[in-house]
mmCIF file of C-alpha atoms in Angstrom:
data_model
loop_
_atom_site.group_PDB
_atom_site.id
_atom_site.type_symbol
_atom_site.label_atom_id
_atom_site.label_comp_id
_atom_site.label_asym_id
_atom_site.label_seq_id
_atom_site.Cartn_x
_atom_site.Cartn_y
_atom_site.Cartn_z
ATOM 1 C CA UNK P 1 -14.680 21.553 -18.735
ATOM 2 C CA UNK P 2 -13.442 19.910 -15.524
ATOM 3 C CA UNK P 3 -10.270 21.417 -14.046
ATOM 4 C CA UNK P 4 -7.098 19.378 -14.244
ATOM 5 C CA UNK P 5 -6.859 16.623 -11.621
ATOM 6 C CA UNK P 6 -3.279 15.602 -10.812
ATOM 7 C CA UNK P 7 -4.471 12.358 -9.222
ATOM 8 C CA UNK P 8 -6.473 11.018 -12.178
ATOM 9 C CA UNK P 9 -5.746 10.982 -15.897
ATOM 10 C CA UNK P 10 -8.633 12.398 -17.958
ATOM 11 C CA UNK P 11 -10.723 12.865 -14.841
ATOM 12 C CA UNK P 12 -14.391 13.788 -15.145
ATOM 13 C CA UNK P 13 -14.525 15.103 -11.599
ATOM 14 C CA UNK P 14 -12.610 17.977 -10.051
ATOM 15 C CA UNK P 15 -9.497 17.475 -7.961
ATOM 16 C CA UNK P 16 -11.400 18.827 -4.949
ATOM 17 C CA UNK P 17 -14.189 16.274 -5.448
ATOM 18 C CA UNK P 18 -11.666 13.470 -5.877
ATOM 19 C CA UNK P 19 -9.912 14.448 -2.643
ATOM 20 C CA UNK P 20 -13.282 14.312 -0.900
ATOM 21 C CA UNK P 21 -13.827 10.827 -2.307
ATOM 22 C CA UNK P 22 -10.371 9.690 -1.115
ATOM 23 C CA UNK P 23 -11.014 11.164 2.335
ATOM 24 C CA UNK P 24 -14.191 9.126 2.731
ATOM 25 C CA UNK P 25 -12.507 6.027 1.328
ATOM 26 C CA UNK P 26 -9.661 6.435 3.837
ATOM 27 C CA UNK P 27 -12.310 6.391 6.593
ATOM 28 C CA UNK P 28 -13.386 2.966 5.240
ATOM 29 C CA UNK P 29 -16.859 3.997 4.131
ATOM 30 C CA UNK P 30 -18.444 1.815 1.470
ATOM 31 C CA UNK P 31 -19.540 2.776 -2.032
ATOM 32 C CA UNK P 32 -23.161 3.463 -1.053
ATOM 33 C CA UNK P 33 -22.124 5.796 1.771
ATOM 34 C CA UNK P 34 -19.544 7.605 -0.364
ATOM 35 C CA UNK P 35 -21.996 8.113 -3.231
ATOM 36 C CA UNK P 36 -24.557 9.605 -0.841
ATOM 37 C CA UNK P 37 -22.059 11.981 0.773
ATOM 38 C CA UNK P 38 -20.359 13.109 -2.447
ATOM 39 C CA UNK P 39 -23.546 13.193 -4.557
ATOM 40 C CA UNK P 40 -21.724 11.180 -7.209
ATOM 41 C CA UNK P 41 -23.282 8.365 -9.203
ATOM 42 C CA UNK P 42 -22.818 4.985 -7.510
ATOM 43 C CA UNK P 43 -21.253 3.483 -10.649
ATOM 44 C CA UNK P 44 -18.819 6.394 -10.851
ATOM 45 C CA UNK P 45 -17.828 5.900 -7.223
ATOM 46 C CA UNK P 46 -17.334 2.168 -7.726
ATOM 47 C CA UNK P 47 -15.072 2.787 -10.723
ATOM 48 C CA UNK P 48 -12.894 5.122 -8.682
ATOM 49 C CA UNK P 49 -12.790 2.724 -5.738
ATOM 50 C CA UNK P 50 -11.708 -0.120 -8.027
ATOM 51 C CA UNK P 51 -8.979 2.048 -9.548
ATOM 52 C CA UNK P 52 -7.755 3.112 -6.106
ATOM 53 C CA UNK P 53 -7.633 -0.478 -4.876
ATOM 54 C CA UNK P 54 -5.558 -1.383 -7.929
ATOM 55 C CA UNK P 55 -3.010 1.345 -7.144
ATOM 56 C CA UNK P 56 -2.934 0.346 -3.480
ATOM 57 C CA UNK P 57 -2.262 -3.282 -4.467
ATOM 58 C CA UNK P 58 0.662 -2.191 -6.653
ATOM 59 C CA UNK P 59 2.021 -0.133 -3.745
ATOM 60 C CA UNK P 60 1.727 -3.085 -1.338
ATOM 61 C CA UNK P 61 3.661 -5.383 -3.647
ATOM 62 C CA UNK P 62 6.667 -3.091 -3.192
ATOM 63 C CA UNK P 63 6.289 -2.973 0.591
ATOM 64 C CA UNK P 64 6.864 -6.628 1.479
ATOM 65 C CA UNK P 65 8.717 -7.358 4.751
ATOM 66 C CA UNK P 66 12.028 -9.021 3.928
ATOM 67 C CA UNK P 67 14.257 -9.041 6.975
ATOM 68 C CA UNK P 68 14.507 -8.907 10.750
ATOM 69 C CA UNK P 69 12.028 -11.138 12.567
ATOM 70 C CA UNK P 70 8.919 -12.460 10.816
ATOM 71 C CA UNK P 71 5.982 -14.769 11.361
ATOM 72 C CA UNK P 72 4.606 -16.913 8.528
ATOM 73 C CA UNK P 73 1.194 -18.562 8.263
ATOM 74 C CA UNK P 74 -1.632 -19.331 5.850
ATOM 75 C CA UNK P 75 -5.325 -18.673 6.246
ATOM 76 C CA UNK P 76 -8.475 -19.670 4.393
ATOM 77 C CA UNK P 77 -11.075 -17.189 3.122
ATOM 78 C CA UNK P 78 -14.587 -17.595 1.751
ATOM 79 C CA UNK P 79 -16.116 -20.768 0.411
ATOM 80 C CA UNK P 80 -18.758 -22.830 2.087
ATOM 81 C CA UNK P 81 -18.020 -24.525 5.342
ATOM 82 C CA UNK P 82 -17.874 -28.320 5.050
ATOM 83 C CA UNK P 83 -19.247 -29.949 8.192
ATOM 84 C CA UNK P 84 -16.463 -31.293 10.353
ATOM 85 C CA UNK P 85 -13.690 -29.581 8.379
ATOM 86 C CA UNK P 86 -11.904 -26.374 9.267
ATOM 87 C CA UNK P 87 -8.743 -24.553 8.227
ATOM 88 C CA UNK P 88 -6.405 -26.708 6.142
ATOM 89 C CA UNK P 89 -9.056 -29.418 5.847
ATOM 90 C CA UNK P 90 -11.722 -27.130 4.413
ATOM 91 C CA UNK P 91 -12.539 -27.035 0.712
ATOM 92 C CA UNK P 92 -13.684 -24.364 -1.729
ATOM 93 C CA UNK P 93 -11.755 -21.626 0.020
ATOM 94 C CA UNK P 94 -9.151 -19.132 -1.140
ATOM 95 C CA UNK P 95 -5.778 -19.801 0.470
ATOM 96 C CA UNK P 96 -3.727 -16.780 1.497
ATOM 97 C CA UNK P 97 -0.120 -16.947 2.666
ATOM 98 C CA UNK P 98 1.105 -14.186 4.950
ATOM 99 C CA UNK P 99 4.443 -12.868 6.184
ATOM 100 C CA UNK P 100 4.246 -10.592 9.215
ATOM 101 C CA UNK P 101 7.240 -8.448 10.104
ATOM 102 C CA UNK P 102 7.294 -7.931 13.845
ATOM 103 C CA UNK P 103 7.957 -4.241 13.250
ATOM 104 C CA UNK P 104 4.253 -4.176 12.394
ATOM 105 C CA UNK P 105 3.706 -4.715 8.649
ATOM 106 C CA UNK P 106 2.304 -7.680 6.787
ATOM 107 C CA UNK P 107 2.617 -9.004 3.221
ATOM 108 C CA UNK P 108 0.038 -11.366 1.711
ATOM 109 C CA UNK P 109 -0.166 -13.529 -1.381
ATOM 110 C CA UNK P 110 -2.937 -15.754 -2.741
ATOM 111 C CA UNK P 111 -1.625 -19.287 -3.285
ATOM 112 C CA UNK P 112 -3.058 -22.354 -5.082
ATOM 113 C CA UNK P 113 -2.193 -24.674 -2.183
ATOM 114 C CA UNK P 114 -0.268 -24.844 1.099
ATOM 115 C CA UNK P 115 2.321 -27.369 -0.042
ATOM 116 C CA UNK P 116 5.968 -27.062 0.874
ATOM 117 C CA UNK P 117 7.221 -26.051 -2.583
ATOM 118 C CA UNK P 118 4.556 -23.377 -3.010
ATOM 119 C CA UNK P 119 5.298 -21.756 0.332
ATOM 120 C CA UNK P 120 9.071 -22.129 0.093
ATOM 121 C CA UNK P 121 9.138 -20.447 -3.317
ATOM 122 C CA UNK P 122 7.465 -17.361 -1.849
ATOM 123 C CA UNK P 123 9.649 -17.350 1.261
ATOM 124 C CA UNK P 124 12.827 -17.591 -0.818
ATOM 125 C CA UNK P 125 11.684 -14.725 -3.002
ATOM 126 C CA UNK P 126 10.567 -12.456 -0.166
ATOM 127 C CA UNK P 127 12.616 -13.250 2.956
ATOM 128 C CA UNK P 128 16.353 -12.805 3.408
ATOM 129 C CA UNK P 129 18.337 -15.760 4.755
ATOM 130 C CA UNK P 130 19.416 -13.959 7.939
ATOM 131 C CA UNK P 131 15.791 -13.419 8.962
ATOM 132 C CA UNK P 132 14.414 -15.028 12.126
ATOM 133 C CA UNK P 133 11.292 -16.983 11.124
ATOM 134 C CA UNK P 134 8.476 -18.106 13.429
ATOM 135 C CA UNK P 135 5.810 -20.531 12.233
ATOM 136 C CA UNK P 136 3.478 -23.248 13.434
ATOM 137 C CA UNK P 137 4.165 -26.936 12.883
ATOM 138 C CA UNK P 138 2.571 -27.246 9.433
ATOM 139 C CA UNK P 139 4.583 -29.625 7.241
ATOM 140 C CA UNK P 140 4.635 -27.027 4.474
ATOM 141 C CA UNK P 141 7.294 -25.243 6.514
ATOM 142 C CA UNK P 142 9.563 -28.272 6.805
ATOM 143 C CA UNK P 143 12.987 -27.866 5.273
ATOM 144 C CA UNK P 144 13.497 -24.126 5.724
ATOM 145 C CA UNK P 145 16.713 -24.744 7.654
ATOM 146 C CA UNK P 146 17.990 -26.813 4.722
ATOM 147 C CA UNK P 147 17.315 -23.823 2.454
ATOM 148 C CA UNK P 148 19.594 -21.666 4.605
ATOM 149 C CA UNK P 149 17.111 -20.192 7.086
ATOM 150 C CA UNK P 150 19.023 -21.283 10.176
ATOM 151 C CA UNK P 151 16.797 -19.363 12.594
ATOM 152 C CA UNK P 152 13.457 -21.098 12.088
ATOM 153 C CA UNK P 153 11.439 -21.593 15.280
ATOM 154 C CA UNK P 154 8.077 -23.322 15.611
ATOM 155 C CA UNK P 155 5.092 -23.746 17.886
ATOM 156 C CA UNK P 156 2.917 -26.821 17.512
ATOM 157 C CA UNK P 157 -0.749 -25.881 17.650
ATOM 158 C CA UNK P 158 -1.735 -29.525 17.247
ATOM 159 C CA UNK P 159 -0.208 -30.158 20.663
ATOM 160 C CA UNK P 160 -1.986 -27.131 22.150
ATOM 161 C CA UNK P 161 1.264 -25.181 22.126
ATOM 162 C CA UNK P 162 0.749 -21.555 21.129
ATOM 163 C CA UNK P 163 3.705 -19.764 22.700
ATOM 164 C CA UNK P 164 7.231 -20.947 23.342
ATOM 165 C CA UNK P 165 9.313 -18.098 24.724
ATOM 166 C CA UNK P 166 9.457 -15.515 21.925
ATOM 167 C CA UNK P 167 8.106 -18.007 19.404
ATOM 168 C CA UNK P 168 4.465 -17.485 18.408
ATOM 169 C CA UNK P 169 2.486 -16.316 15.394
ATOM 170 C CA UNK P 170 0.129 -13.976 17.225
ATOM 171 C CA UNK P 171 1.036 -11.061 14.945
ATOM 172 C CA UNK P 172 0.000 -12.692 11.681
ATOM 173 C CA UNK P 173 -3.054 -14.194 13.358
ATOM 174 C CA UNK P 174 -4.126 -10.722 14.464
ATOM 175 C CA UNK P 175 -4.026 -9.675 10.819
ATOM 176 C CA UNK P 176 -6.137 -12.657 9.749
ATOM 177 C CA UNK P 177 -8.747 -11.659 12.323
ATOM 178 C CA UNK P 178 -8.691 -8.043 11.134
ATOM 179 C CA UNK P 179 -8.996 -8.992 7.456
ATOM 180 C CA UNK P 180 -11.812 -11.507 7.908
ATOM 181 C CA UNK P 181 -13.823 -9.164 10.115
ATOM 182 C CA UNK P 182 -13.411 -6.315 7.652
ATOM 183 C CA UNK P 183 -14.195 -8.376 4.531
ATOM 184 C CA UNK P 184 -17.316 -9.869 6.118
ATOM 185 C CA UNK P 185 -19.075 -6.503 5.816
ATOM 186 C CA UNK P 186 -19.120 -6.894 2.020
ATOM 187 C CA UNK P 187 -21.209 -10.077 2.333
ATOM 188 C CA UNK P 188 -19.414 -11.807 -0.496
ATOM 189 C CA UNK P 189 -16.711 -10.582 -2.868
ATOM 190 C CA UNK P 190 -16.356 -11.627 -6.495
ATOM 191 C CA UNK P 191 -13.417 -13.977 -6.954
ATOM 192 C CA UNK P 192 -11.685 -11.670 -9.438
ATOM 193 C CA UNK P 193 -11.937 -8.756 -6.969
ATOM 194 C CA UNK P 194 -10.757 -10.615 -3.865
ATOM 195 C CA UNK P 195 -7.047 -9.901 -4.469
ATOM 196 C CA UNK P 196 -7.653 -6.129 -4.492
ATOM 197 C CA UNK P 197 -9.770 -6.236 -1.336
ATOM 198 C CA UNK P 198 -7.141 -8.386 0.359
ATOM 199 C CA UNK P 199 -4.429 -5.887 -0.522
ATOM 200 C CA UNK P 200 -6.617 -3.069 0.746
ATOM 201 C CA UNK P 201 -6.838 -4.909 4.084
ATOM 202 C CA UNK P 202 -3.064 -5.292 4.045
ATOM 203 C CA UNK P 203 -2.615 -1.570 3.393
ATOM 204 C CA UNK P 204 -5.096 -0.501 6.071
ATOM 205 C CA UNK P 205 -3.449 -2.792 8.622
ATOM 206 C CA UNK P 206 0.065 -1.607 7.799
ATOM 207 C CA UNK P 207 -0.807 2.081 8.016
ATOM 208 C CA UNK P 208 -3.462 1.931 10.744
ATOM 209 C CA UNK P 209 -1.472 4.292 12.999
ATOM 210 C CA UNK P 210 -0.681 6.818 10.257
ATOM 211 C CA UNK P 211 -2.555 9.416 8.211
ATOM 212 C CA UNK P 212 -4.013 7.088 5.613
ATOM 213 C CA UNK P 213 -5.622 9.915 3.656
ATOM 214 C CA UNK P 214 -2.306 11.679 3.046
ATOM 215 C CA UNK P 215 -0.561 8.401 2.172
ATOM 216 C CA UNK P 216 -3.277 7.571 -0.377
ATOM 217 C CA UNK P 217 -3.031 11.012 -1.978
ATOM 218 C CA UNK P 218 0.722 10.609 -2.324
ATOM 219 C CA UNK P 219 0.302 7.167 -3.940
ATOM 220 C CA UNK P 220 -2.225 8.496 -6.458
ATOM 221 C CA UNK P 221 -0.173 11.585 -7.215
ATOM 222 C CA UNK P 222 2.941 9.505 -7.898
ATOM 223 C CA UNK P 223 0.954 7.045 -9.987
ATOM 224 C CA UNK P 224 -2.288 8.701 -11.222
ATOM 225 C CA UNK P 225 -5.386 6.620 -11.797
ATOM 226 C CA UNK P 226 -6.365 5.856 -15.374
#
């Protein structure tokens, strides 16, 4: 009988073996590499990775940046490129809205569209009114001042303006670059799994300067995997 594992309910692997799996996952190895190094079945590894991503996503939802100075932007993931269309003009892509706190953390949310109401609903639910907001000139961000966000500053990329004093969205754009580069290694992600991979990117970006292995263990101990 397998010894009790405080990180997993009804675990079929030992706590030591699970910690090894988490260690390799924290180093961003993929399922094939982890299975080879742990000598675990690939399907078993994938089940644990899916469960860990689910817990990480739950953790990220409680870590959203709400105050101070933030940058907001949307980005487009996946889908096939339509000739002549990029970014907001592209079709068949997953739209992700992001809020980047200039202290270094990001929050992301998949959205059905980039219309004003959609984006404003998220901003109102996640960002305090006293927050300084930086964005580009997208019309979806019109009207934030009328909602009570008196410190909304913009750069207009369409006019080749990318920095105006302290106003820019370089922080959130650095996250988009990180996430897209990282996700490209999977060579396609099932639509139903994209949210969990996105949140994993968010987590890895937010804790890139910390001991990710220890943070993961604490998350799984506080909320064991099923």
